[in-house]
PDB file of C-alpha atoms in Angstrom:
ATOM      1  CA  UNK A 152     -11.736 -18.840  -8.135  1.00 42.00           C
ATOM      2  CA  UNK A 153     -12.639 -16.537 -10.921  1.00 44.00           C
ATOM      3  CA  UNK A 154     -13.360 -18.133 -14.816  1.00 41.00           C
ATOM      4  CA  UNK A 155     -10.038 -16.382 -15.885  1.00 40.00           C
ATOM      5  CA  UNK A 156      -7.898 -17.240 -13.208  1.00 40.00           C
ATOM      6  CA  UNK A 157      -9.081 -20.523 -13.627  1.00 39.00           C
ATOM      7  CA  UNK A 158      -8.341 -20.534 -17.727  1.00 40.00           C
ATOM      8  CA  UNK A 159      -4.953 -18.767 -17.075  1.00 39.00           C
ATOM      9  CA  UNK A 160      -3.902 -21.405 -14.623  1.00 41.00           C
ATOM     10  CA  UNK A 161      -4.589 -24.645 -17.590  1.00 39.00           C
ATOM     11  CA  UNK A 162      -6.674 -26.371 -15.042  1.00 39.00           C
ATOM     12  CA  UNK A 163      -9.445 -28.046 -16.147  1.00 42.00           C
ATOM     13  CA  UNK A 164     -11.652 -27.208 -14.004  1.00 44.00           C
ATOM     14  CA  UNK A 165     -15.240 -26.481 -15.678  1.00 47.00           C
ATOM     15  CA  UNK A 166     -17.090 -24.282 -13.447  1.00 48.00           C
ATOM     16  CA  UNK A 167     -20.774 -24.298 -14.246  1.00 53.00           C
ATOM     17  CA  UNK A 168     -23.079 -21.350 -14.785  1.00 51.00           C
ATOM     18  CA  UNK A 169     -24.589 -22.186 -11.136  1.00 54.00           C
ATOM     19  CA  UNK A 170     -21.306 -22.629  -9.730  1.00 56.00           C
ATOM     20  CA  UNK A 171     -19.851 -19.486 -11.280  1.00 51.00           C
ATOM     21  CA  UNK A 172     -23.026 -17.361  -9.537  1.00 56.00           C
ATOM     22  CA  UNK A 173     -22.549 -18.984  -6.376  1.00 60.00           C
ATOM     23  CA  UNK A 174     -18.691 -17.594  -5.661  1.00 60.00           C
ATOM     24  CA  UNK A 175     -17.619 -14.633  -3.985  1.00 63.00           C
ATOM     25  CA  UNK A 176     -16.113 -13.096  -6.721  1.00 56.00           C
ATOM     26  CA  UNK A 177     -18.930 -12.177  -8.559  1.00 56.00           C
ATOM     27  CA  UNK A 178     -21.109 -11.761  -5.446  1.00 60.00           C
ATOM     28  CA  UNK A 179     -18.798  -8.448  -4.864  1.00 60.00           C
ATOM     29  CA  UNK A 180     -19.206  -7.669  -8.505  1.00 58.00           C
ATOM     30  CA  UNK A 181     -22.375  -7.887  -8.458  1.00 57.00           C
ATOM     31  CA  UNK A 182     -22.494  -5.902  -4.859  1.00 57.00           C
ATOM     32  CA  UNK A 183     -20.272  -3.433  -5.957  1.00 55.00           C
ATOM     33  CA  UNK A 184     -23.174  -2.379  -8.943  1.00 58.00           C
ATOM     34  CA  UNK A 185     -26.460  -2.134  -6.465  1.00 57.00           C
ATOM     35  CA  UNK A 186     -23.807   0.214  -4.235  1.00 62.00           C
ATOM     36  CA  UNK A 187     -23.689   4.079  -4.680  1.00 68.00           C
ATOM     37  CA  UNK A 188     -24.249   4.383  -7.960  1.00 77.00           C
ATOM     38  CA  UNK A 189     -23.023   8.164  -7.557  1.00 83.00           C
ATOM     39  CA  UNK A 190     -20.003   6.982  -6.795  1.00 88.00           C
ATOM     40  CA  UNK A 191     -16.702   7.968  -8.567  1.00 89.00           C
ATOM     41  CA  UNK A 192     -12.985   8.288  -8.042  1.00 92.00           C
ATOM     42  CA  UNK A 193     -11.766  11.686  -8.117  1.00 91.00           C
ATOM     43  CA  UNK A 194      -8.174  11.413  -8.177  1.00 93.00           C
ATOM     44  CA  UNK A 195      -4.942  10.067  -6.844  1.00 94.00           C
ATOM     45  CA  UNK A 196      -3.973  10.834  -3.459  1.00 96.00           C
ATOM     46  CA  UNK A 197      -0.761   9.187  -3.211  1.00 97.00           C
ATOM     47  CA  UNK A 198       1.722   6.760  -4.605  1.00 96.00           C
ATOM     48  CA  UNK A 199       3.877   4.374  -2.385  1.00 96.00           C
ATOM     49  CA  UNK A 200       7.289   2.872  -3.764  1.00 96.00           C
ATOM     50  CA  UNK A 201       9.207   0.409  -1.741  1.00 97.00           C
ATOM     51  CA  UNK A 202      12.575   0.731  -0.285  1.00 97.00           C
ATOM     52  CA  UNK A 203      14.895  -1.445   2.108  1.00 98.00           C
ATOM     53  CA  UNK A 204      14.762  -0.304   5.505  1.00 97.00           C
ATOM     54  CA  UNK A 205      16.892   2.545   6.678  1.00 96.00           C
ATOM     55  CA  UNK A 206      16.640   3.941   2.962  1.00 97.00           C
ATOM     56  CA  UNK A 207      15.652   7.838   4.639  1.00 97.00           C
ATOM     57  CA  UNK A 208      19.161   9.049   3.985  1.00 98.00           C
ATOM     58  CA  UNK A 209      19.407   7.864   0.620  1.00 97.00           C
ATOM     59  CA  UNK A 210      15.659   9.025  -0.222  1.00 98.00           C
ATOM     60  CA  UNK A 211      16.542  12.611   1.169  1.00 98.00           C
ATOM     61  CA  UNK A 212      19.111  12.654  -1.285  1.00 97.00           C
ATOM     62  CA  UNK A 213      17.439  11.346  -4.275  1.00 98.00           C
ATOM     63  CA  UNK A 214      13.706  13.114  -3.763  1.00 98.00           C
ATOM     64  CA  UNK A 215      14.752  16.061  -2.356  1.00 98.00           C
ATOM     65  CA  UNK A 216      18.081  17.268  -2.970  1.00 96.00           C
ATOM     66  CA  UNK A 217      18.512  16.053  -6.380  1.00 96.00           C
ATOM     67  CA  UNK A 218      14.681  16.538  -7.572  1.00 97.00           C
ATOM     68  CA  UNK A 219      13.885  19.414  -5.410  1.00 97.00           C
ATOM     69  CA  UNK A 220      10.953  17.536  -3.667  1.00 98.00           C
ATOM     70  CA  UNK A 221       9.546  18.848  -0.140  1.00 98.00           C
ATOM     71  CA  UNK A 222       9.845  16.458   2.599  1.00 98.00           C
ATOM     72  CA  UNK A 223       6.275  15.867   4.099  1.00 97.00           C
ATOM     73  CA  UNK A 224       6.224  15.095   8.348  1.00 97.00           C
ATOM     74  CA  UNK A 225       5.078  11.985   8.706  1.00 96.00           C
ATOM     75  CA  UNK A 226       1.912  11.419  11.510  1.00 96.00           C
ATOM     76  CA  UNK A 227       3.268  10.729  14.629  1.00 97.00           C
ATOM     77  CA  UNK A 228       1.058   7.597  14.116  1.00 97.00           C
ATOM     78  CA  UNK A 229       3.403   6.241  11.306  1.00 97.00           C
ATOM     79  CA  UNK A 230       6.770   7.083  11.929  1.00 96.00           C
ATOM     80  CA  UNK A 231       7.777   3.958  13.546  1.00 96.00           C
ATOM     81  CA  UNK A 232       7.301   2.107  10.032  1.00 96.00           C
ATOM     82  CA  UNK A 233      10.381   4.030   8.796  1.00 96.00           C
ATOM     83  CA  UNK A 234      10.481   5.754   5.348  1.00 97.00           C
ATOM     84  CA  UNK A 235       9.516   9.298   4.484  1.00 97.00           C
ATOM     85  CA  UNK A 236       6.935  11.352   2.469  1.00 98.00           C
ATOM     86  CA  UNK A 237       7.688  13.721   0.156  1.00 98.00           C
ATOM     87  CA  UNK A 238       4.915  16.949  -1.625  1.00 98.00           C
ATOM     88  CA  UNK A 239       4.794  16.238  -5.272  1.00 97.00           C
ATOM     89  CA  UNK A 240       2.336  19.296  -7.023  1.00 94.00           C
ATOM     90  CA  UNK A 241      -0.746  18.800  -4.861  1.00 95.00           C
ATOM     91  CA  UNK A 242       0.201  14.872  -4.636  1.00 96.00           C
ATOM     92  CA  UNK A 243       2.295  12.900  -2.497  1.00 97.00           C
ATOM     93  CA  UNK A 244       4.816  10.012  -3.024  1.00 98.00           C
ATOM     94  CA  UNK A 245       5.385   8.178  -0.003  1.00 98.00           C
ATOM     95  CA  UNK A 246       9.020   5.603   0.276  1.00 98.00           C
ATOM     96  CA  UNK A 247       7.534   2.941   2.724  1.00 97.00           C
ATOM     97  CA  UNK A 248      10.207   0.104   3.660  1.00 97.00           C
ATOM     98  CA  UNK A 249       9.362  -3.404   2.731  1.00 96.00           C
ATOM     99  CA  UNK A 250      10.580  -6.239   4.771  1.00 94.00           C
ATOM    100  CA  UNK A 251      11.624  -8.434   2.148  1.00 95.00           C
ATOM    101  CA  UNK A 252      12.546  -5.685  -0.538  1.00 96.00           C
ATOM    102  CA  UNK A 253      12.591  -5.773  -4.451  1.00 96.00           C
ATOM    103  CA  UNK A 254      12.553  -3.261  -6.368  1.00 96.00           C
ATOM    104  CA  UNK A 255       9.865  -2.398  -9.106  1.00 93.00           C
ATOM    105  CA  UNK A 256      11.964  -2.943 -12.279  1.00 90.00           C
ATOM    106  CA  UNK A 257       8.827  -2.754 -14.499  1.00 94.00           C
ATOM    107  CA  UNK A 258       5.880  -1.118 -12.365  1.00 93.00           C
ATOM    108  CA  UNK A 259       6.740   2.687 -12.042  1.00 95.00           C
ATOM    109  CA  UNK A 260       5.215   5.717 -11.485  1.00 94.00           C
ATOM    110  CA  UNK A 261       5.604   8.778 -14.054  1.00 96.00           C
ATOM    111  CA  UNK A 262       6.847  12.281 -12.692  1.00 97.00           C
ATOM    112  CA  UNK A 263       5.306  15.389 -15.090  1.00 96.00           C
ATOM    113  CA  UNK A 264       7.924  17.732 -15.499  1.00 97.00           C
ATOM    114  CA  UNK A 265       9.116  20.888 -16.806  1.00 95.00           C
ATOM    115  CA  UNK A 266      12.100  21.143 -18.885  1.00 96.00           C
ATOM    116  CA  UNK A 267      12.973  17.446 -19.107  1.00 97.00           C
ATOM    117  CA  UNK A 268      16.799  17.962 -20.378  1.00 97.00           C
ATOM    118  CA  UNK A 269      17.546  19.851 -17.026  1.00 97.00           C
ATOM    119  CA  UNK A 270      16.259  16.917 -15.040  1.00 98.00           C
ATOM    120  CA  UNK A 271      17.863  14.510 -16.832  1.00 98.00           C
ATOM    121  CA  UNK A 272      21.340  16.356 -16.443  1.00 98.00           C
ATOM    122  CA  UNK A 273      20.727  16.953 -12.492  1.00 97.00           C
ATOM    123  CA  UNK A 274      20.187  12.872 -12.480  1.00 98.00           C
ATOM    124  CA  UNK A 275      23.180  12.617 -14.547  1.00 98.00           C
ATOM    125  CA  UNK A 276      25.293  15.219 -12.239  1.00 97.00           C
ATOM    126  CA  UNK A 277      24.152  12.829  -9.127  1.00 96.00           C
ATOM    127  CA  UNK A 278      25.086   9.398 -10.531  1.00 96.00           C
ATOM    128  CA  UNK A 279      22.025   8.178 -12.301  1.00 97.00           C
ATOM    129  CA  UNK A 280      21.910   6.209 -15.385  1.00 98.00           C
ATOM    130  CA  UNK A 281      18.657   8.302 -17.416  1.00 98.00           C
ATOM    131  CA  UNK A 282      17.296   6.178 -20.300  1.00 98.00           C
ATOM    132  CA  UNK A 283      15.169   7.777 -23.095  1.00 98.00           C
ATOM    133  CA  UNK A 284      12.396   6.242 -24.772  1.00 96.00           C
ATOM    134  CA  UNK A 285      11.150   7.873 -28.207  1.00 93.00           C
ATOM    135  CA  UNK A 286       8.000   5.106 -28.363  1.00 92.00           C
ATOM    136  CA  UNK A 287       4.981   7.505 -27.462  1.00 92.00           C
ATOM    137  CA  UNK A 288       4.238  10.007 -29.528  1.00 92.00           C
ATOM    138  CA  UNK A 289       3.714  13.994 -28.354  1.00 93.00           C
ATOM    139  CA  UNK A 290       5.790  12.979 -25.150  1.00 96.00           C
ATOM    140  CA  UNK A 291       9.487  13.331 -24.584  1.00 97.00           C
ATOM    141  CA  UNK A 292      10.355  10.929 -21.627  1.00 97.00           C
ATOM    142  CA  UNK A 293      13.109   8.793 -20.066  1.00 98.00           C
ATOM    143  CA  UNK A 294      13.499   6.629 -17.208  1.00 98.00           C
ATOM    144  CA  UNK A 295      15.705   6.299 -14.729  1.00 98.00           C
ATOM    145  CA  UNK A 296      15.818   4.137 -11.167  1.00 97.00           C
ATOM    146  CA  UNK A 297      15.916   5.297  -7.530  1.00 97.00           C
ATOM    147  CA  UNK A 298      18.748   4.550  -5.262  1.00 97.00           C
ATOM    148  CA  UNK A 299      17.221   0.858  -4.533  1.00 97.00           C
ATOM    149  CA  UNK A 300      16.578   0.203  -8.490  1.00 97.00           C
ATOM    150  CA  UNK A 301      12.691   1.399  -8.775  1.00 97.00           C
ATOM    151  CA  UNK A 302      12.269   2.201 -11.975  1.00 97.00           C
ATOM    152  CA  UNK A 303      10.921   5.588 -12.376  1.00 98.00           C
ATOM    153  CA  UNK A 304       9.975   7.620 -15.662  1.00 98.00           C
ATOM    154  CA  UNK A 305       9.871  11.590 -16.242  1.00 98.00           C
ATOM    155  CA  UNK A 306       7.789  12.807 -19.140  1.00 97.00           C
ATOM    156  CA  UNK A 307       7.409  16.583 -20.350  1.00 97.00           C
ATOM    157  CA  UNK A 308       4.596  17.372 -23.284  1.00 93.00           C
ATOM    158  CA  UNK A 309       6.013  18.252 -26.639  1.00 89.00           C
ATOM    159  CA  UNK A 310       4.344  21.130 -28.319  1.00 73.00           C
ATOM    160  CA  UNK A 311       2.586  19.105 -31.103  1.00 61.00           C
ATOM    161  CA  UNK A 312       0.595  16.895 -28.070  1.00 50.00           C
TER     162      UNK A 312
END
């Protein structure tokens, strides 16, 4: 077990320096350095929410009728897992069905979009409760939740950012 999981837990458990060089934890930190060391991540390829299984209907809906998203065909390979892709810019968001669903009340990704007030009032139009949030500065933003209660935030740029 890691020093900090250890501390965050109250145990008292006093791992030695010995001890501490011995676990596996910081032999794959310590790995992880003496690998590539060209090595970088270029990007996001994808983001994944969870939804209750046979969500498709409702995600058609939401994703791409309300926000104007193109459905993606999922690979042959996949399709039996249920859910659906959808093209978002040059990145995709992916609804994958989770057995023993709950939703992501705090964990959310961000959509970038362009003229913010016309999104909101398209959520609005379809039923969906749009929340905004004046905390960050140079940002306008609100946040709203998908048909299964994944919280979700849209943000546009103000001109002073």
């Amino acid at each position: 077990m890691p020093p900090l999981i250890a501390a965050s837990l109250n145990c008292e458990i006093r791992l030695t320096l010995p001890a501490m060089l011995d676990c596996e934890w910081h032999k794959l930190n310590q790995s992880k350095a003496k690998d590539d060391e060209n090595m970088s991540v270029t990007g996001i390829d994808h983001v994944q929410i969870p939804a209750p299984e046979g969500c498709e209907a409702e995600a058609r809906n939401f994703f791409a009728r309300l926000l104007g998203l193109e459905e993606i065909e999922k690979p042959e390979s996949l399709r039996s897992r249920g859910g659906c892709w959808f093209k978002v810019g040059s990145r995709q968001l992916h609804i994958g069905i989770e057995e023993h669903f709950r939703p992501a009340a705090k964990a959310h990704l961000a959509f970038a979009v362009n003229n913010i007030e016309s999104v909101c009032a398209v959520l609005k139009r379809g039923g969906v409760l749009c929340v905004w949030d004046e905390a960050l500065a140079g940002v306008r933003r609100f946040y709203a939740s998908d048909p299964w209660g994944n919280r979700l935030e849209f943000t546009e740029p103000t001109r002073d950012r």
